[in-house]
mmCIF file of C-alpha atoms in Angstrom:
data_model
loop_
_atom_site.group_PDB
_atom_site.id
_atom_site.type_symbol
_atom_site.label_atom_id
_atom_site.label_comp_id
_atom_site.label_asym_id
_atom_site.label_seq_id
_atom_site.Cartn_x
_atom_site.Cartn_y
_atom_site.Cartn_z
ATOM 1 C CA MET L 1 -0.028 0.193 0.091
ATOM 2 C CA THR L 2 3.052 2.461 0.982
ATOM 3 C CA ARG L 3 4.252 1.192 -2.696
ATOM 4 C CA HIS L 4 1.222 2.586 -4.161
ATOM 5 C CA GLY L 5 0.297 5.914 -2.419
ATOM 6 C CA PHE L 6 -2.418 4.736 -0.883
ATOM 7 C CA HIS L 7 -3.874 5.917 2.465
ATOM 8 C CA PHE L 8 -7.078 4.866 4.013
ATOM 9 C CA SER L 9 -10.358 7.281 3.281
ATOM 10 C CA LYS L 10 -12.810 7.034 6.533
ATOM 11 C CA SER L 11 -15.207 8.848 4.296
ATOM 12 C CA LEU L 12 -15.373 5.237 2.911
ATOM 13 C CA GLY L 13 -14.892 3.131 5.900
ATOM 14 C CA GLN L 14 -11.960 0.934 5.263
ATOM 15 C CA ASN L 15 -11.030 -1.475 7.784
ATOM 16 C CA PHE L 16 -8.902 -4.217 5.511
ATOM 17 C CA LEU L 17 -8.397 -7.561 6.914
ATOM 18 C CA CYS L 18 -4.680 -8.544 8.086
ATOM 19 C CA ALA L 19 -5.255 -11.311 10.333
ATOM 20 C CA ARG L 20 -4.806 -14.734 7.458
ATOM 21 C CA HIS L 21 -6.839 -16.858 9.709
ATOM 22 C CA VAL L 22 -10.327 -14.915 9.290
ATOM 23 C CA PRO L 23 -10.684 -14.801 5.010
ATOM 24 C CA THR L 24 -9.637 -18.537 5.204
ATOM 25 C CA ALA L 25 -12.327 -19.455 7.856
ATOM 26 C CA ILE L 26 -14.723 -17.092 5.501
ATOM 27 C CA ALA L 27 -14.123 -18.680 2.673
ATOM 28 C CA GLN L 28 -14.363 -21.887 3.870
ATOM 29 C CA GLY L 29 -17.658 -20.922 5.267
ATOM 30 C CA ALA L 30 -19.274 -19.586 1.999
ATOM 31 C CA GLY L 31 -20.042 -22.792 1.045
ATOM 32 C CA ILE L 32 -17.416 -22.125 -2.117
ATOM 33 C CA ASP L 33 -16.396 -24.754 -4.759
ATOM 34 C CA GLU L 34 -15.056 -25.172 -8.234
ATOM 35 C CA ASN L 35 -18.301 -24.829 -9.546
ATOM 36 C CA THR L 36 -19.859 -21.506 -7.663
ATOM 37 C CA GLY L 37 -19.372 -18.078 -9.201
ATOM 38 C CA VAL L 38 -18.621 -15.207 -6.483
ATOM 39 C CA LEU L 39 -19.861 -11.848 -6.004
ATOM 40 C CA GLU L 40 -17.566 -9.791 -3.739
ATOM 41 C CA VAL L 41 -18.275 -6.617 -2.615
ATOM 42 C CA GLY L 42 -15.695 -4.085 -1.874
ATOM 43 C CA PRO L 43 -12.301 -6.307 -1.875
ATOM 44 C CA GLY L 44 -10.020 -3.901 -0.799
ATOM 45 C CA ILE L 45 -6.231 -5.022 -1.533
ATOM 46 C CA GLY L 46 -7.714 -8.456 -1.762
ATOM 47 C CA THR L 47 -6.598 -10.665 1.407
ATOM 48 C CA LEU L 48 -9.984 -12.403 1.026
ATOM 49 C CA THR L 49 -10.177 -11.967 -2.761
ATOM 50 C CA ARG L 50 -7.770 -14.519 -2.968
ATOM 51 C CA GLU L 51 -9.160 -17.084 -0.736
ATOM 52 C CA LEU L 52 -12.287 -16.751 -2.646
ATOM 53 C CA CYS L 53 -10.391 -17.038 -6.084
ATOM 54 C CA GLN L 54 -8.150 -20.234 -4.722
ATOM 55 C CA ARG L 55 -11.867 -22.316 -4.359
ATOM 56 C CA ALA L 56 -14.099 -20.704 -7.129
ATOM 57 C CA ARG L 57 -14.917 -20.944 -10.672
ATOM 58 C CA ARG L 58 -15.192 -17.083 -11.334
ATOM 59 C CA VAL L 59 -14.627 -14.176 -8.624
ATOM 60 C CA VAL L 60 -15.546 -10.881 -9.602
ATOM 61 C CA ALA L 61 -15.574 -8.269 -7.178
ATOM 62 C CA VAL L 62 -17.312 -4.408 -6.984
ATOM 63 C CA GLU L 63 -14.884 -1.895 -6.123
ATOM 64 C CA LEU L 64 -15.663 2.090 -5.412
ATOM 65 C CA ASP L 65 -12.245 3.286 -4.547
ATOM 66 C CA ARG L 66 -10.611 3.760 -7.883
ATOM 67 C CA ARG L 67 -6.910 4.141 -5.954
ATOM 68 C CA LEU L 68 -7.319 0.424 -5.574
ATOM 69 C CA PRO L 69 -7.403 -1.647 -8.697
ATOM 70 C CA PRO L 70 -3.683 -0.718 -9.443
ATOM 71 C CA VAL L 71 -3.491 -2.549 -6.214
ATOM 72 C CA LEU L 72 -5.251 -5.636 -6.724
ATOM 73 C CA GLY L 73 -3.671 -5.961 -10.186
ATOM 74 C CA GLU L 74 -0.572 -6.518 -7.986
ATOM 75 C CA THR L 75 -2.386 -9.060 -5.213
ATOM 76 C CA LEU L 76 -4.486 -10.806 -7.971
ATOM 77 C CA GLY L 77 -2.235 -10.682 -11.479
ATOM 78 C CA GLU L 78 -1.780 -14.803 -10.868
ATOM 79 C CA PHE L 79 -5.948 -15.268 -11.025
ATOM 80 C CA ASP L 80 -7.426 -15.861 -14.271
ATOM 81 C CA ASN L 81 -10.497 -16.218 -12.756
ATOM 82 C CA PHE L 82 -10.970 -12.524 -11.345
ATOM 83 C CA HIS L 83 -12.386 -9.881 -12.493
ATOM 84 C CA LEU L 84 -13.029 -6.273 -11.049
ATOM 85 C CA VAL L 85 -15.647 -3.874 -11.760
ATOM 86 C CA GLU L 86 -15.219 -0.367 -10.450
ATOM 87 C CA GLY L 87 -18.295 1.313 -9.089
ATOM 88 C CA ASP L 88 -20.729 1.503 -6.283
ATOM 89 C CA ILE L 89 -22.445 -1.757 -5.373
ATOM 90 C CA LEU L 90 -25.675 0.586 -4.299
ATOM 91 C CA LYS L 91 -25.869 1.716 -8.361
ATOM 92 C CA THR L 92 -25.442 -1.970 -9.560
ATOM 93 C CA ASN L 93 -27.745 -3.771 -11.263
ATOM 94 C CA ILE L 94 -26.834 -6.838 -9.688
ATOM 95 C CA PRO L 95 -28.924 -9.482 -11.302
ATOM 96 C CA GLN L 96 -27.426 -8.212 -14.462
ATOM 97 C CA LEU L 97 -23.851 -7.943 -13.108
ATOM 98 C CA CYS L 98 -24.377 -11.932 -12.523
ATOM 99 C CA ARG L 99 -25.570 -12.597 -15.707
ATOM 100 C CA GLU L 100 -23.225 -11.378 -17.750
ATOM 101 C CA GLU L 101 -20.243 -11.955 -15.494
ATOM 102 C CA LEU L 102 -20.601 -14.860 -13.153
ATOM 103 C CA GLY L 103 -22.871 -17.068 -16.450
ATOM 104 C CA GLU L 104 -25.011 -20.207 -15.029
ATOM 105 C CA GLY L 105 -24.406 -22.221 -12.220
ATOM 106 C CA ARG L 106 -24.628 -21.559 -8.732
ATOM 107 C CA LYS L 107 -23.430 -18.159 -6.774
ATOM 108 C CA VAL L 108 -22.746 -16.578 -3.844
ATOM 109 C CA ALA L 109 -22.140 -13.157 -2.532
ATOM 110 C CA CYS L 110 -19.238 -12.740 -0.053
ATOM 111 C CA ALA L 111 -17.575 -9.447 1.610
ATOM 112 C CA ASN L 112 -16.122 -7.500 3.956
ATOM 113 C CA LEU L 113 -18.895 -4.911 3.990
ATOM 114 C CA PRO L 114 -18.047 -1.047 5.245
ATOM 115 C CA TYR L 115 -20.356 -0.275 8.254
ATOM 116 C CA TYR L 116 -21.955 3.160 6.791
ATOM 117 C CA ILE L 117 -23.735 0.681 3.797
ATOM 118 C CA THR L 118 -24.455 -2.353 5.659
ATOM 119 C CA THR L 119 -27.875 -2.289 5.762
ATOM 120 C CA PRO L 120 -28.605 -1.011 2.511
ATOM 121 C CA ALA L 121 -25.737 -3.166 0.515
ATOM 122 C CA LEU L 122 -27.221 -6.400 2.350
ATOM 123 C CA THR L 123 -30.739 -5.413 1.406
ATOM 124 C CA ALA L 124 -29.546 -5.294 -2.286
ATOM 125 C CA LEU L 125 -27.670 -8.354 -2.029
ATOM 126 C CA VAL L 126 -30.937 -10.353 -0.788
ATOM 127 C CA SER L 127 -33.306 -8.386 -2.446
ATOM 128 C CA SER L 128 -31.415 -9.127 -6.147
ATOM 129 C CA GLY L 129 -32.185 -13.257 -5.541
ATOM 130 C CA CYS L 130 -28.831 -14.175 -6.922
ATOM 131 C CA PHE L 131 -27.486 -15.903 -4.394
ATOM 132 C CA ALA L 132 -27.947 -19.626 -2.771
ATOM 133 C CA GLN L 133 -25.860 -17.975 0.293
ATOM 134 C CA ILE L 134 -24.844 -14.447 0.931
ATOM 135 C CA THR L 135 -21.643 -13.967 3.741
ATOM 136 C CA VAL L 136 -20.914 -10.763 5.100
ATOM 137 C CA MET L 137 -18.545 -9.374 7.601
ATOM 138 C CA VAL L 138 -20.566 -6.436 9.415
ATOM 139 C CA GLN L 139 -20.517 -5.012 12.805
ATOM 140 C CA LYS L 140 -21.199 -7.537 15.817
ATOM 141 C CA GLU L 141 -24.053 -5.289 16.797
ATOM 142 C CA VAL L 142 -25.511 -5.863 13.423
ATOM 143 C CA ALA L 143 -25.274 -9.181 13.275
ATOM 144 C CA ARG L 144 -26.839 -9.809 16.220
ATOM 145 C CA ARG L 145 -30.036 -7.410 15.225
ATOM 146 C CA ILE L 146 -29.959 -9.789 12.181
ATOM 147 C CA CYS L 147 -30.411 -12.980 14.199
ATOM 148 C CA ALA L 148 -32.119 -11.537 16.994
ATOM 149 C CA LYS L 149 -35.559 -13.374 17.900
ATOM 150 C CA PRO L 150 -38.749 -12.032 19.157
ATOM 151 C CA GLY L 151 -38.897 -10.096 22.321
ATOM 152 C CA THR L 152 -35.332 -9.639 22.594
ATOM 153 C CA GLY L 153 -33.761 -6.642 22.549
ATOM 154 C CA ASP L 154 -31.909 -6.464 18.893
ATOM 155 C CA TYR L 155 -34.796 -7.641 17.489
ATOM 156 C CA GLY L 156 -36.391 -5.020 14.895
ATOM 157 C CA ALA L 157 -37.682 -4.698 11.410
ATOM 158 C CA PHE L 158 -34.446 -5.524 9.786
ATOM 159 C CA SER L 159 -34.388 -9.024 11.659
ATOM 160 C CA VAL L 160 -37.846 -9.670 10.100
ATOM 161 C CA TYR L 161 -36.886 -8.155 6.681
ATOM 162 C CA CYS L 162 -33.478 -10.690 6.723
ATOM 163 C CA GLN L 163 -35.409 -13.626 8.345
ATOM 164 C CA PHE L 164 -38.531 -13.195 5.854
ATOM 165 C CA HIS L 165 -35.821 -14.031 3.141
ATOM 166 C CA GLY L 166 -33.391 -16.844 4.673
ATOM 167 C CA LYS L 167 -32.259 -18.556 7.398
ATOM 168 C CA PRO L 168 -29.237 -16.291 8.903
ATOM 169 C CA SER L 169 -26.634 -17.714 11.694
ATOM 170 C CA ILE L 170 -23.345 -16.135 13.004
ATOM 171 C CA LEU L 171 -20.445 -18.106 11.210
ATOM 172 C CA LEU L 172 -17.341 -16.689 13.852
ATOM 173 C CA ASP L 173 -16.682 -13.094 15.885
ATOM 174 C CA VAL L 174 -14.454 -10.872 14.187
ATOM 175 C CA PRO L 175 -11.970 -8.568 17.180
ATOM 176 C CA ALA L 176 -10.824 -5.290 16.151
ATOM 177 C CA GLY L 177 -7.335 -6.222 16.509
ATOM 178 C CA CYS L 178 -8.000 -8.104 13.108
ATOM 179 C CA PHE L 179 -8.006 -5.407 10.965
ATOM 180 C CA ILE L 180 -5.623 -1.934 10.057
ATOM 181 C CA PRO L 181 -6.532 0.272 11.119
ATOM 182 C CA ALA L 182 -8.975 -1.002 14.007
ATOM 183 C CA PRO L 183 -12.239 0.110 13.622
ATOM 184 C CA LYS L 184 -13.962 1.268 17.039
ATOM 185 C CA VAL L 185 -15.911 -2.087 17.129
ATOM 186 C CA ASP L 186 -15.926 -5.497 16.413
ATOM 187 C CA SER L 187 -17.004 -7.214 13.603
ATOM 188 C CA ALA L 188 -18.815 -10.588 13.081
ATOM 189 C CA VAL L 189 -19.633 -12.604 10.021
ATOM 190 C CA VAL L 190 -23.307 -13.640 9.074
ATOM 191 C CA VAL L 191 -24.298 -16.172 6.596
ATOM 192 C CA LEU L 192 -27.920 -15.891 5.592
ATOM 193 C CA THR L 193 -28.726 -18.492 2.794
ATOM 194 C CA PRO L 194 -32.272 -17.704 1.236
ATOM 195 C CA TYR L 195 -34.766 -19.673 0.983
ATOM 196 C CA ALA L 196 -36.037 -22.001 -2.030
ATOM 197 C CA GLU L 197 -39.552 -21.020 -1.120
ATOM 198 C CA ASN L 198 -40.990 -19.043 1.588
ATOM 199 C CA PRO L 199 -41.694 -21.014 4.248
ATOM 200 C CA LEU L 200 -44.869 -18.703 5.339
ATOM 201 C CA GLY L 201 -46.460 -19.640 1.809
ATOM 202 C CA PRO L 202 -47.992 -16.814 -0.578
ATOM 203 C CA VAL L 203 -47.895 -13.129 1.044
ATOM 204 C CA ASP L 204 -48.179 -9.880 -0.009
ATOM 205 C CA GLU L 205 -44.560 -9.277 0.289
ATOM 206 C CA ASN L 206 -44.999 -5.122 0.288
ATOM 207 C CA LEU L 207 -48.036 -4.695 2.529
ATOM 208 C CA TYR L 208 -46.145 -7.343 4.570
ATOM 209 C CA PHE L 209 -42.939 -4.820 5.018
ATOM 210 C CA ARG L 210 -45.763 -1.687 5.521
ATOM 211 C CA VAL L 211 -46.858 -3.629 8.532
ATOM 212 C CA VAL L 212 -44.099 -4.217 9.590
ATOM 213 C CA ARG L 213 -42.713 -1.039 9.114
ATOM 214 C CA ALA L 214 -45.461 0.444 11.218
ATOM 215 C CA ALA L 215 -44.520 -2.251 13.727
ATOM 216 C CA PHE L 216 -41.292 -0.879 14.911
ATOM 217 C CA ALA L 217 -41.844 2.798 13.764
ATOM 218 C CA GLN L 218 -42.484 3.467 17.593
ATOM 219 C CA ARG L 219 -41.080 1.036 19.844
ATOM 220 C CA ARG L 220 -43.278 2.255 23.043
ATOM 221 C CA LYS L 221 -46.277 2.167 22.308
ATOM 222 C CA THR L 222 -48.780 -0.771 21.553
ATOM 223 C CA LEU L 223 -49.451 -2.409 18.356
ATOM 224 C CA LEU L 224 -52.701 -1.150 17.800
ATOM 225 C CA ASN L 225 -51.821 2.457 18.277
ATOM 226 C CA CYS L 226 -48.943 2.033 15.659
ATOM 227 C CA LEU L 227 -50.861 0.180 13.076
ATOM 228 C CA ARG L 228 -53.447 3.374 13.324
ATOM 229 C CA HIS L 229 -50.576 5.522 12.741
ATOM 230 C CA GLY L 230 -49.039 3.358 9.756
ATOM 231 C CA PHE L 231 -52.731 2.689 7.991
ATOM 232 C CA PRO L 232 -54.647 6.394 8.562
ATOM 233 C CA GLN L 233 -57.198 4.771 6.550
ATOM 234 C CA LEU L 234 -58.524 2.134 9.045
ATOM 235 C CA GLU L 235 -60.460 3.154 12.010
ATOM 236 C CA ARG L 236 -59.631 1.964 15.410
ATOM 237 C CA GLU L 237 -62.055 -1.026 15.284
ATOM 238 C CA ASP L 238 -60.586 -2.075 11.848
ATOM 239 C CA ILE L 239 -57.576 -2.417 13.851
ATOM 240 C CA LEU L 240 -58.834 -4.206 16.450
ATOM 241 C CA ALA L 241 -60.439 -6.743 14.209
ATOM 242 C CA CYS L 242 -57.666 -7.404 12.470
ATOM 243 C CA LEU L 243 -55.749 -7.674 15.610
ATOM 244 C CA GLU L 244 -58.429 -10.408 16.636
ATOM 245 C CA GLU L 245 -58.147 -11.545 13.592
ATOM 246 C CA ALA L 246 -54.690 -12.888 13.540
ATOM 247 C CA GLY L 247 -54.341 -14.348 17.277
ATOM 248 C CA ILE L 248 -52.391 -10.830 18.925
ATOM 249 C CA GLY L 249 -53.513 -8.868 21.890
ATOM 250 C CA ALA L 250 -54.296 -5.717 21.287
ATOM 251 C CA GLN L 251 -51.324 -4.882 23.671
ATOM 252 C CA ALA L 252 -49.186 -6.583 22.292
ATOM 253 C CA ARG L 253 -45.774 -4.434 21.110
ATOM 254 C CA GLY L 254 -44.159 -5.171 17.632
ATOM 255 C CA GLU L 255 -41.241 -6.721 18.824
ATOM 256 C CA THR L 256 -43.124 -9.478 20.128
ATOM 257 C CA LEU L 257 -44.771 -10.949 16.835
ATOM 258 C CA GLY L 258 -42.311 -12.929 14.816
ATOM 259 C CA LEU L 259 -42.980 -13.559 11.114
ATOM 260 C CA GLU L 260 -45.756 -16.120 11.350
ATOM 261 C CA ASP L 261 -47.808 -13.275 13.083
ATOM 262 C CA PHE L 262 -46.845 -10.440 11.231
ATOM 263 C CA ALA L 263 -48.132 -13.298 8.250
ATOM 264 C CA ARG L 264 -51.525 -13.484 9.341
ATOM 265 C CA LEU L 265 -51.516 -9.540 10.171
ATOM 266 C CA THR L 266 -50.652 -9.282 6.849
ATOM 267 C CA GLU L 267 -53.347 -10.855 5.555
ATOM 268 C CA ALA L 268 -56.179 -9.190 8.397
ATOM 269 C CA VAL L 269 -54.841 -6.129 7.329
ATOM 270 C CA GLY L 270 -54.984 -6.606 3.254
ATOM 271 C CA LYS L 271 -58.849 -7.635 4.139
ATOM 272 C CA ARG L 272 -59.558 -4.832 5.442
ATOM 273 C CA LEU L 273 -57.831 -2.255 2.610
ATOM 274 C CA GLN L 274 -59.610 -3.926 0.337
ATOM 275 C CA LYS L 275 -63.068 -3.172 1.898
ATOM 276 C CA GLU L 276 -61.882 0.759 2.129
#
């Protein structure tokens, strides 16, 4: 990095892995073999990328920092199965990129996500519907939120979003000292395995997450009051009827509801909205 005149950018949230065992553990846990195509986000200087290239059929990495391609050209020059795309993952058409760069066959996403884009980047990867597995390193507190269960302090709308689309688990914890420069918080690697078929069955996804967002918008208030605020076209009696139909108490709070509870509530709310 010194030879290339590289300096870390705080605005890009750059913290590069320097502990050798971590990229190895991530690549092993990402479920990659010689038939797998990998999309990596933010390869940095290629520490994790090398491990991916040694295992995968092909690796395509999206990097925003225009100072890094010369560095990656040196650190990954030996791999003919690697391709770098300069750009912003949040502005990238991920399905198109996967079709053009990874072709047919099994695809996974793997990334050490910059902290400041964790939620939108992970949302983009999940919503693309392209991957058999998504393995990302995030802040440890975010990892806990992704995997949180109903009724816990970490459980929220993003927990529901991730768990609606797949099964999450924490692969390993990564202390701050494993990075250069060391961040102020520890990290964790989360593996999200998308469902082939949603276990909730047919559900209006847009309405489902409208209900979820309303339920968590004011955590101190009851679900009844949250839904009244989120669905102003429905009367109080309508909301009460929806809760009763879904088998949910009027004084319940959003953080106590599981995914199945939200599915029943969404169905009930949908019926009332059709009458309006």
